[in-house]
XYZ file of C-alpha atoms in Angstrom:
252
model
C -58.735 -26.951 30.387
C -56.966 -24.336 28.365
C -53.864 -24.653 26.172
C -50.591 -24.595 28.044
C -49.059 -21.157 28.352
C -45.614 -20.436 26.940
C -43.103 -18.517 28.915
C -41.960 -15.493 26.917
C -38.728 -13.881 28.061
C -38.702 -10.104 27.957
C -35.967 -8.795 25.663
C -33.307 -6.593 27.197
C -32.733 -3.011 26.047
C -29.555 -4.011 24.144
C -31.417 -6.810 22.365
C -34.019 -4.313 21.157
C -31.320 -1.896 19.966
C -29.516 -4.673 18.092
C -32.729 -5.806 16.426
C -33.573 -2.271 15.294
C -30.055 -1.815 13.905
C -30.321 -5.059 11.968
C -33.601 -3.972 10.410
C -32.040 -0.666 9.339
C -29.054 -2.418 7.729
C -31.267 -4.867 5.854
C -33.491 -2.029 4.673
C -30.532 -0.042 3.350
C -29.141 -3.065 1.500
C -32.538 -3.849 0.051
C -32.962 -0.276 -1.121
C -29.584 0.069 -2.838
C -29.038 -3.494 -3.995
C -31.112 -3.642 -7.195
C -29.794 -0.345 -8.544
C -26.200 -0.198 -7.388
C -23.425 -1.098 -9.785
C -21.073 -3.387 -7.838
C -17.509 -2.147 -7.611
C -14.896 -4.467 -9.025
C -12.356 -5.760 -6.534
C -8.971 -6.411 -8.093
C -5.784 -7.771 -6.571
C -3.135 -5.160 -5.813
C -0.680 -7.465 -4.084
C -0.515 -10.638 -2.078
C -2.082 -9.150 1.030
C -4.171 -6.262 -0.236
C -6.917 -5.463 -2.713
C -8.081 -2.269 -4.372
C -11.737 -1.587 -5.063
C -11.903 0.106 -8.458
C -14.571 2.666 -9.133
C -17.456 1.074 -11.016
C -17.756 2.160 -14.656
C -20.214 4.917 -15.420
C -23.234 3.880 -17.476
C -22.685 4.247 -21.199
C -24.256 7.360 -22.648
C -24.638 6.975 -26.402
C -26.336 9.405 -28.759
C -28.821 8.286 -31.359
C -27.055 6.984 -34.455
C -23.872 6.595 -32.425
C -20.566 6.110 -34.225
C -19.134 2.826 -32.966
C -15.680 1.481 -33.770
C -15.661 -2.311 -33.538
C -12.108 -3.591 -33.421
C -11.068 -7.219 -33.304
C -10.089 -10.420 -35.067
C -11.669 -12.708 -37.678
C -15.011 -12.711 -35.861
C -15.130 -8.932 -36.278
C -13.882 -9.302 -39.861
C -16.930 -11.504 -40.519
C -15.274 -14.866 -41.167
C -17.712 -17.587 -42.346
C -20.615 -15.147 -42.754
C -22.185 -14.084 -46.028
C -20.576 -10.860 -47.358
C -21.502 -7.913 -45.177
C -23.286 -10.154 -42.666
C -20.660 -10.344 -39.923
C -21.824 -9.396 -36.441
C -19.991 -6.045 -36.550
C -22.058 -5.062 -39.580
C -25.290 -6.672 -38.428
C -25.236 -4.849 -35.084
C -25.684 -1.592 -37.019
C -28.962 -2.954 -38.348
C -30.037 -4.013 -34.864
C -29.155 -0.750 -33.105
C -29.086 2.026 -35.697
C -25.403 2.658 -35.007
C -22.939 3.691 -37.674
C -20.280 1.016 -37.280
C -16.648 1.365 -38.280
C -15.333 -2.187 -38.595
C -11.649 -2.997 -38.112
C -11.156 -6.761 -38.026
C -8.044 -8.712 -39.003
C -8.109 -12.478 -39.263
C -5.728 -14.267 -36.920
C -4.813 -11.118 -35.006
C -4.510 -10.837 -31.224
C -2.676 -8.851 -28.588
C 0.369 -11.084 -29.043
C -0.204 -12.604 -32.451
C 0.013 -10.743 -35.783
C -2.802 -11.476 -38.186
C -3.034 -13.025 -41.635
C -3.448 -9.671 -43.340
C -2.518 -7.239 -40.583
C -0.500 -6.719 -37.413
C -1.182 -7.448 -33.750
C -3.753 -5.436 -31.794
C -1.298 -2.934 -30.315
C 0.301 -2.103 -33.656
C -3.068 -1.815 -35.351
C -4.444 0.443 -32.625
C -1.440 2.753 -32.993
C -2.332 3.129 -36.678
C -5.958 4.158 -36.062
C -7.005 7.628 -37.198
C -8.066 9.811 -34.293
C -10.407 11.647 -36.666
C -12.674 8.601 -36.651
C -14.054 10.188 -33.456
C -16.150 7.211 -32.287
C -18.674 7.630 -29.493
C -18.050 4.032 -28.451
C -15.232 1.564 -29.067
C -15.805 -2.184 -28.735
C -12.578 -4.190 -28.608
C -13.336 -7.860 -29.309
C -11.252 -10.988 -28.646
C -9.076 -12.740 -28.981
C -8.751 -16.508 -28.913
C -5.819 -16.121 -31.315
C -3.483 -15.492 -28.366
C -4.207 -18.797 -26.660
C -1.149 -20.589 -28.106
C 1.220 -17.808 -26.985
C -0.432 -17.075 -23.617
C 0.569 -16.166 -20.924
C 4.059 -14.809 -21.635
C 3.934 -10.991 -21.809
C 0.180 -11.143 -22.354
C -0.967 -8.653 -19.751
C 1.799 -6.236 -20.718
C 0.729 -6.394 -24.371
C -2.890 -5.720 -23.426
C -1.931 -2.784 -21.241
C 0.205 -1.210 -23.991
C -2.576 -1.612 -26.558
C -5.196 -0.122 -24.259
C -2.924 2.772 -23.289
C -2.612 3.646 -26.976
C -6.354 3.353 -27.478
C -7.123 5.697 -24.583
C -4.502 8.158 -25.804
C -5.822 8.274 -29.377
C -9.502 8.457 -28.373
C -9.617 10.190 -24.969
C -13.294 11.083 -25.303
C -14.573 7.698 -26.481
C -16.402 5.263 -24.242
C -14.732 1.857 -24.306
C -16.155 -1.627 -23.855
C -14.033 -4.764 -23.921
C -15.760 -7.779 -25.483
C -13.958 -10.898 -24.367
C -13.315 -14.001 -26.448
C -16.217 -16.274 -27.309
C -15.604 -20.020 -27.441
C -15.045 -21.466 -30.893
C -15.116 -24.972 -29.418
C -16.739 -26.552 -26.385
C -15.762 -27.152 -23.707
C -13.982 -23.801 -23.477
C -10.244 -24.236 -23.799
C -8.292 -23.536 -20.615
C -6.150 -20.799 -22.162
C -9.256 -19.073 -23.539
C -10.835 -19.074 -20.073
C -7.657 -17.617 -18.565
C -7.522 -14.913 -21.240
C -11.127 -14.048 -20.421
C -10.269 -13.731 -16.722
C -7.188 -11.574 -17.423
C -9.100 -9.204 -19.691
C -11.914 -8.885 -17.149
C -9.398 -8.032 -14.424
C -7.485 -5.510 -16.520
C -10.688 -3.805 -17.665
C -11.899 -3.547 -14.063
C -8.650 -1.880 -13.049
C -9.326 0.866 -15.609
C -12.993 1.236 -14.793
C -13.989 -0.053 -18.238
C -17.003 -2.227 -18.921
C -16.249 -5.841 -19.744
C -18.613 -8.211 -21.536
C -17.803 -11.908 -21.220
C -19.553 -14.186 -23.722
C -18.080 -17.094 -21.755
C -19.423 -16.041 -18.356
C -22.761 -15.011 -19.870
C -23.136 -18.318 -21.749
C -23.623 -16.818 -25.193
C -22.648 -20.163 -26.718
C -23.648 -23.388 -25.003
C -23.808 -27.052 -25.915
C -27.511 -26.607 -26.609
C -27.031 -23.989 -29.354
C -23.421 -24.492 -30.429
C -24.318 -26.101 -33.773
C -26.783 -23.304 -34.526
C -24.121 -20.627 -34.021
C -20.768 -22.105 -35.049
C -19.933 -23.385 -38.538
C -17.690 -26.397 -37.957
C -17.269 -27.217 -41.645
C -14.009 -26.894 -43.577
C -15.314 -23.543 -44.839
C -16.386 -22.132 -41.474
C -13.459 -23.526 -39.478
C -15.219 -23.022 -36.140
C -16.351 -19.456 -36.839
C -19.931 -18.223 -36.495
C -22.246 -18.935 -39.398
C -24.267 -16.140 -40.967
C -27.069 -16.919 -38.508
C -24.491 -17.118 -35.718
C -23.155 -13.662 -36.548
C -26.671 -12.245 -36.430
C -27.179 -13.871 -33.041
C -23.921 -12.353 -31.759
C -24.988 -8.929 -33.033
C -28.214 -9.196 -31.067
C -26.391 -10.326 -27.930
C -23.888 -7.475 -28.215
C -26.650 -4.926 -28.738
C -28.512 -6.214 -25.691
C -25.349 -6.208 -23.568
C -24.482 -2.624 -24.478
C -28.089 -1.546 -23.844
C -27.893 -3.096 -20.369
C -24.802 -1.002 -19.610
C -26.355 2.221 -20.899
C -28.366 4.957 -19.276
């Protein structure tokens, strides 16, 4: 006696059409997915959203001139002289780096030996003519956040774009100096990511990309009275390598 037969219903014409359409949609998504740069969706109001154009891939020449602007991490705090990440990344990439770091400085907070970000940006020399600008930080605003924070960022970035209209710009968000990440630092990271997306600028988030985790925190951050929760010399080298890799991933 043979195996029991199964009744197979014949599909209708509309079922066939729907199935073919589904296959086409899946094929299109599969084709574009790996290569497409996702557009950033940013809030425009309570009931609407605007999809910003995705940033264009970075296009850097060999031996690019790169202005790295930021706070004490960019200054090279806790590293051996000349071994801060902003200097080390030149060794990793072959860039010519122009380093402008002021300890304690942020978008809201003036630094120990310099002004806040917006004031400092206004004082930059347009003849620096960088191919790329990396704006780093800053955790220094976390005690003053959120009052007037976004407005201060917008003013600083407007000045930057006005002074260097031809430069490519990447925003490097704050990296955690302590773990777990402080709430204000996480909120600053989210604000900067949103504001960069609105302008169509690339944003690199050391927090979201887990540059510093519980597993490697002690290898990267100097928690001694000298380091005061800044990267060690080895930590700065590690950050230089991560920055170089991140920029390469955003480039043509």
